[in-house]
CSV table of C-alpha atoms in Angstrom, one decimal:
chain,number,residue,atom,x,y,z
A,27,UNK,CA,96.3,207.2,48.7
A,28,UNK,CA,97.9,204.1,49.8
A,29,UNK,CA,101.0,203.5,47.6
A,30,UNK,CA,101.3,199.5,47.3
A,31,UNK,CA,104.1,198.2,48.0
A,32,UNK,CA,104.9,195.8,44.6
A,33,UNK,CA,108.7,194.4,46.4
A,34,UNK,CA,107.0,193.2,49.1
A,35,UNK,CA,104.0,190.4,46.3
A,36,UNK,CA,107.3,190.0,44.5
A,37,UNK,CA,109.5,188.4,47.3
A,38,UNK,CA,106.5,187.1,48.5
A,39,UNK,CA,105.7,185.3,45.0
A,40,UNK,CA,109.7,184.5,44.3
A,41,UNK,CA,109.2,182.2,47.8
A,42,UNK,CA,105.7,180.4,47.2
A,43,UNK,CA,107.4,180.0,43.3
A,44,UNK,CA,110.9,178.4,45.1
A,45,UNK,CA,109.2,176.5,47.3
A,46,UNK,CA,106.2,174.6,44.8
A,47,UNK,CA,109.8,174.2,43.1
A,48,UNK,CA,111.1,172.1,45.3
A,49,UNK,CA,108.0,170.3,46.5
A,50,UNK,CA,107.0,169.3,43.2
A,51,UNK,CA,110.8,168.1,42.6
A,52,UNK,CA,111.0,165.8,45.6
A,53,UNK,CA,106.5,164.3,44.8
A,54,UNK,CA,107.2,163.5,40.7
A,55,UNK,CA,111.3,162.7,41.1
A,56,UNK,CA,112.7,161.9,43.9
A,57,UNK,CA,110.2,159.8,46.1
A,58,UNK,CA,109.2,157.5,42.9
A,59,UNK,CA,112.8,157.2,42.3
A,60,UNK,CA,113.8,156.2,45.8
A,61,UNK,CA,116.3,158.5,45.5
A,62,UNK,CA,118.2,160.2,48.9
A,63,UNK,CA,118.7,163.3,49.5
A,64,UNK,CA,120.0,166.3,52.1
A,65,UNK,CA,118.1,168.4,53.5
A,66,UNK,CA,114.7,168.3,55.2
A,67,UNK,CA,113.4,166.1,53.3
A,68,UNK,CA,116.1,163.3,53.1
A,69,UNK,CA,115.8,164.1,57.4
A,70,UNK,CA,112.2,162.2,56.2
A,71,UNK,CA,112.7,159.9,54.0
A,72,UNK,CA,115.1,158.8,57.1
A,73,UNK,CA,112.2,158.4,59.4
A,74,UNK,CA,109.8,157.5,57.3
A,75,UNK,CA,112.1,154.3,56.1
A,76,UNK,CA,112.9,153.7,59.6
A,77,UNK,CA,110.2,154.3,61.8
A,78,UNK,CA,107.1,154.8,59.4
A,79,UNK,CA,106.8,158.4,59.5
A,80,UNK,CA,104.5,160.0,56.9
A,81,UNK,CA,106.7,162.7,54.9
A,82,UNK,CA,104.8,165.4,55.1
A,83,UNK,CA,103.9,165.2,59.5
A,84,UNK,CA,107.8,164.8,59.5
A,85,UNK,CA,108.3,167.6,57.7
A,86,UNK,CA,105.8,170.3,59.2
A,87,UNK,CA,106.7,169.4,62.6
A,88,UNK,CA,110.2,169.7,62.0
A,89,UNK,CA,109.7,172.9,59.8
A,90,UNK,CA,107.4,174.4,62.9
A,91,UNK,CA,110.2,173.3,65.6
A,92,UNK,CA,114.0,174.8,63.3
A,93,UNK,CA,111.1,177.5,62.8
A,94,UNK,CA,110.7,178.3,66.9
A,95,UNK,CA,114.4,178.1,67.5
A,96,UNK,CA,115.3,180.1,64.4
A,97,UNK,CA,113.2,182.8,66.1
A,98,UNK,CA,114.1,182.4,69.8
A,99,UNK,CA,117.6,182.3,68.5
A,100,UNK,CA,118.1,184.4,64.8
A,101,UNK,CA,114.8,187.0,66.0
A,102,UNK,CA,112.1,188.1,64.7
A,103,UNK,CA,113.1,189.1,61.6
A,104,UNK,CA,114.8,186.2,60.1
A,105,UNK,CA,111.5,184.3,61.7
A,106,UNK,CA,108.9,186.5,60.0
A,107,UNK,CA,111.0,186.0,56.7
A,108,UNK,CA,111.3,181.9,56.7
A,109,UNK,CA,107.2,181.6,57.8
A,110,UNK,CA,106.1,181.7,54.0
A,111,UNK,CA,108.6,178.4,53.5
A,112,UNK,CA,108.2,176.8,57.1
A,113,UNK,CA,104.4,175.8,56.3
A,114,UNK,CA,103.8,176.6,52.8
A,115,UNK,CA,106.2,173.9,51.9
A,116,UNK,CA,104.4,171.0,53.6
A,117,UNK,CA,101.5,172.1,52.8
A,118,UNK,CA,101.9,172.2,48.8
A,119,UNK,CA,103.9,168.6,49.2
A,120,UNK,CA,101.1,166.6,50.4
A,121,UNK,CA,98.6,168.7,48.0
A,122,UNK,CA,101.2,167.3,45.0
A,123,UNK,CA,102.1,163.3,47.0
A,124,UNK,CA,97.7,163.6,46.2
A,125,UNK,CA,98.0,164.4,42.1
A,126,UNK,CA,98.8,160.4,41.0
A,127,UNK,CA,100.1,161.6,37.8
A,128,UNK,CA,103.3,163.3,39.3
A,129,UNK,CA,104.2,159.8,40.3
A,130,UNK,CA,104.9,158.9,37.5
A,131,UNK,CA,106.9,160.9,35.1
A,132,UNK,CA,109.6,158.5,34.8
A,133,UNK,CA,111.9,155.5,36.0
A,134,UNK,CA,114.9,156.3,34.9
A,135,UNK,CA,117.1,157.3,37.7
A,136,UNK,CA,119.7,159.2,36.7
A,137,UNK,CA,116.8,161.7,35.0
A,138,UNK,CA,115.6,161.4,37.8
A,139,UNK,CA,118.6,162.1,39.8
A,140,UNK,CA,118.8,165.3,37.1
A,141,UNK,CA,116.0,166.8,36.8
A,142,UNK,CA,115.5,166.7,40.8
A,143,UNK,CA,119.0,168.4,40.6
A,144,UNK,CA,118.2,171.3,38.6
A,145,UNK,CA,114.6,171.7,39.7
A,146,UNK,CA,115.8,172.4,44.0
A,147,UNK,CA,118.7,173.9,43.2
A,148,UNK,CA,116.5,176.9,41.4
A,149,UNK,CA,114.1,176.2,44.0
A,150,UNK,CA,116.8,176.9,46.7
A,151,UNK,CA,118.2,180.3,43.9
A,152,UNK,CA,115.2,181.8,43.9
A,153,UNK,CA,113.7,181.2,48.2
A,154,UNK,CA,117.7,182.1,48.7
A,155,UNK,CA,117.3,185.8,46.2
A,156,UNK,CA,114.4,186.8,47.6
A,157,UNK,CA,116.2,187.4,50.7
A,158,UNK,CA,114.6,184.6,52.7
A,159,UNK,CA,115.0,181.7,54.1
A,160,UNK,CA,113.9,177.7,53.0
A,161,UNK,CA,113.6,176.6,57.2
A,162,UNK,CA,114.6,172.8,57.7
A,163,UNK,CA,118.0,172.2,58.2
A,164,UNK,CA,119.4,176.0,56.9
A,165,UNK,CA,119.0,177.0,59.8
A,166,UNK,CA,121.1,174.2,62.5
A,167,UNK,CA,123.7,175.6,60.4
A,168,UNK,CA,122.6,179.7,61.4
A,169,UNK,CA,122.2,178.9,64.3
A,170,UNK,CA,125.5,177.7,65.0
A,171,UNK,CA,127.3,180.5,63.4
A,172,UNK,CA,125.7,183.2,65.0
A,173,UNK,CA,127.0,181.0,68.9
A,174,UNK,CA,130.0,179.8,67.9
A,175,UNK,CA,130.8,181.7,65.0
A,176,UNK,CA,130.7,177.6,62.8
A,177,UNK,CA,131.2,178.3,58.2
A,178,UNK,CA,128.1,178.5,57.8
A,179,UNK,CA,128.5,176.7,53.9
A,180,UNK,CA,130.7,174.1,56.3
A,181,UNK,CA,128.0,172.9,59.0
A,182,UNK,CA,125.7,172.5,55.6
A,183,UNK,CA,127.4,170.3,54.1
A,184,UNK,CA,128.4,168.6,56.7
A,185,UNK,CA,124.9,168.1,57.9
A,186,UNK,CA,123.2,166.8,54.1
A,187,UNK,CA,126.8,164.5,54.7
A,188,UNK,CA,125.3,163.2,57.9
A,189,UNK,CA,121.7,162.7,56.8
A,190,UNK,CA,122.9,161.1,53.4
A,191,UNK,CA,124.6,158.7,55.5
A,192,UNK,CA,121.5,157.7,57.2
A,193,UNK,CA,119.9,157.2,54.4
A,194,UNK,CA,123.0,154.1,53.2
A,195,UNK,CA,120.7,152.2,55.9
A,196,UNK,CA,117.7,151.4,54.1
A,197,UNK,CA,119.5,152.2,49.8
A,198,UNK,CA,121.9,150.6,47.8
A,199,UNK,CA,125.0,151.5,46.9
A,200,UNK,CA,123.4,152.9,43.2
A,201,UNK,CA,120.9,155.0,45.5
A,202,UNK,CA,123.7,156.3,47.1
A,203,UNK,CA,126.1,157.2,44.2
A,204,UNK,CA,122.7,158.9,42.6
A,205,UNK,CA,121.7,161.4,45.8
A,206,UNK,CA,125.2,162.5,45.2
A,207,UNK,CA,124.7,163.3,42.1
A,208,UNK,CA,121.3,165.0,43.4
A,209,UNK,CA,123.2,167.1,46.2
A,210,UNK,CA,126.4,167.9,43.2
A,211,UNK,CA,124.0,169.8,40.4
A,212,UNK,CA,121.4,171.3,43.0
A,213,UNK,CA,124.7,172.8,44.3
A,214,UNK,CA,126.4,174.0,41.3
A,215,UNK,CA,122.9,175.1,39.9
A,216,UNK,CA,121.8,177.1,43.5
A,217,UNK,CA,125.8,178.9,43.0
A,218,UNK,CA,124.8,180.0,39.2
A,219,UNK,CA,121.0,180.6,40.7
A,220,UNK,CA,122.9,183.2,42.6
A,221,UNK,CA,125.0,185.1,40.9
A,222,UNK,CA,122.5,185.0,37.4
A,223,UNK,CA,123.0,188.6,36.0
A,224,UNK,CA,125.0,189.5,38.9
A,225,UNK,CA,128.2,189.1,37.1
A,226,UNK,CA,130.2,191.7,35.6
A,227,UNK,CA,133.5,191.8,33.4
A,228,UNK,CA,136.4,194.0,34.8
A,229,UNK,CA,139.2,195.3,32.5
A,230,UNK,CA,142.6,197.0,33.0
A,231,UNK,CA,143.6,199.1,30.3
A,232,UNK,CA,147.4,200.3,29.9
A,233,UNK,CA,147.8,202.8,27.1
A,234,UNK,CA,150.2,206.3,26.4
A,235,UNK,CA,146.3,207.8,24.9
A,236,UNK,CA,145.3,206.6,28.4
A,237,UNK,CA,143.8,209.8,29.2
A,238,UNK,CA,141.8,209.7,25.2
A,239,UNK,CA,140.4,205.7,25.8
A,240,UNK,CA,139.4,207.4,29.7
A,241,UNK,CA,137.4,209.8,28.3
A,242,UNK,CA,136.1,207.2,25.9
A,243,UNK,CA,134.5,205.5,28.3
A,244,UNK,CA,133.5,208.4,30.6
A,245,UNK,CA,131.3,210.1,27.6
A,246,UNK,CA,130.9,207.2,25.7
A,247,UNK,CA,130.3,204.6,27.4
A,248,UNK,CA,128.5,205.9,30.6
A,249,UNK,CA,131.0,204.1,33.0
A,250,UNK,CA,133.5,205.2,35.4
A,251,UNK,CA,136.8,204.3,36.1
A,252,UNK,CA,139.8,204.7,38.0
A,253,UNK,CA,143.7,205.8,37.5
A,254,UNK,CA,146.0,203.3,38.6
A,255,UNK,CA,149.5,204.9,39.0
A,256,UNK,CA,151.8,201.3,38.2
A,257,UNK,CA,155.7,201.0,36.7
A,258,UNK,CA,156.9,197.8,34.4
A,259,UNK,CA,158.9,195.6,35.1
A,260,UNK,CA,161.4,195.2,33.1
A,261,UNK,CA,162.5,199.5,32.5
A,262,UNK,CA,160.2,199.9,36.3
A,263,UNK,CA,159.1,202.9,34.1
A,264,UNK,CA,156.0,205.1,35.7
A,265,UNK,CA,152.7,203.8,33.6
A,266,UNK,CA,148.9,204.4,34.3
A,267,UNK,CA,146.4,201.5,34.6
A,268,UNK,CA,142.5,201.9,33.7
A,269,UNK,CA,139.9,200.4,35.8
A,270,UNK,CA,136.6,200.2,34.8
A,271,UNK,CA,134.0,197.5,35.3
A,272,UNK,CA,131.3,197.1,32.9
A,273,UNK,CA,128.1,194.3,31.4
A,274,UNK,CA,129.2,191.6,29.1
A,275,UNK,CA,127.2,193.2,26.3
A,276,UNK,CA,129.2,196.1,26.7
A,277,UNK,CA,132.7,194.2,26.6
A,278,UNK,CA,133.1,193.8,23.2
A,279,UNK,CA,132.2,198.7,22.5
A,280,UNK,CA,134.5,198.7,24.7
A,281,UNK,CA,136.8,196.9,23.3
A,282,UNK,CA,136.8,197.8,19.7
A,283,UNK,CA,136.8,201.3,20.7
A,284,UNK,CA,139.7,201.1,22.9
A,285,UNK,CA,142.4,199.3,20.1
A,286,UNK,CA,141.1,201.3,17.9
A,287,UNK,CA,142.2,204.6,19.7
A,288,UNK,CA,145.4,203.1,20.1
A,289,UNK,CA,146.1,199.3,18.6
A,290,UNK,CA,148.5,198.7,20.9
A,291,UNK,CA,146.8,199.3,24.3
A,292,UNK,CA,147.4,195.9,26.5
A,293,UNK,CA,143.8,195.1,28.2
A,294,UNK,CA,143.4,192.8,30.5
A,295,UNK,CA,140.1,191.1,31.5
A,296,UNK,CA,138.3,189.0,34.3
A,297,UNK,CA,135.1,188.7,35.3
A,298,UNK,CA,133.9,189.3,38.9
A,299,UNK,CA,130.8,187.6,40.2
A,300,UNK,CA,129.4,190.9,41.7
A,301,UNK,CA,129.9,194.7,42.1
A,302,UNK,CA,128.0,197.0,44.0
A,303,UNK,CA,127.6,200.5,43.6
A,304,UNK,CA,126.6,203.2,41.7
A,305,UNK,CA,125.2,202.5,38.4
A,306,UNK,CA,125.3,199.0,39.1
A,307,UNK,CA,123.7,197.7,42.6
A,308,UNK,CA,122.7,201.9,42.3
A,309,UNK,CA,121.3,204.3,40.7
A,310,UNK,CA,124.0,206.2,38.5
A,311,UNK,CA,124.3,210.0,40.0
A,312,UNK,CA,125.6,212.6,38.1
A,313,UNK,CA,127.0,215.5,39.5
């Protein structure tokens, strides 16, 4: 019996959905409103206005060129993850551009910038979370990072900023301001999507009844804990500090149970973006 690897279908589905949302944002909000943006789409807008090269044609040729560059420099594994995006995005973009009703969603430039930013941020987040790349302008920063050790984020921002400057040749001041707003929105949304569902709460507890609280964490919450040996600042007394990581939903229960054991317990709570290990990124293991 052949075992179906559903994770592959999930990955492909996320890549297709992400690229579809990106193309929809470009067709429904960016192009009709004359907004400028970064990435390969922004570069395509520049060549369209300066040399009258169709956007779909430029994106197709540029993505293929970047795909070949990435395959040569970054390897076969990278090429396989970007293959779908490289060819699917120009295809679905061309399909959406032939649907007239998508080009009359709104005449408000502010609404267009907001919705395009939300959709592009979400789309990029879905593709990256699937372990793939959207291709295009994602690839040069990765190549420069591998060859010269240049930071990917810095290079990506530099390219986006340069592309925005190029579009100032045909865009007015208001379009530039909306373009900056668009880039800021999709950058923030992208960060949120990448961290979605991965943030946890780190809790440090200082209490004379640390043994009872430690047992509560292990047996009642079914979470691990670490006892750190610390020293008070004023009296220089040796005191244990309990360290544990729980989900957002478990935090109120932990707080309630810890204070029921020791009402004078001193608790420090911090949000952490991601936790790897047993019980979080890996299955729990019981000895």
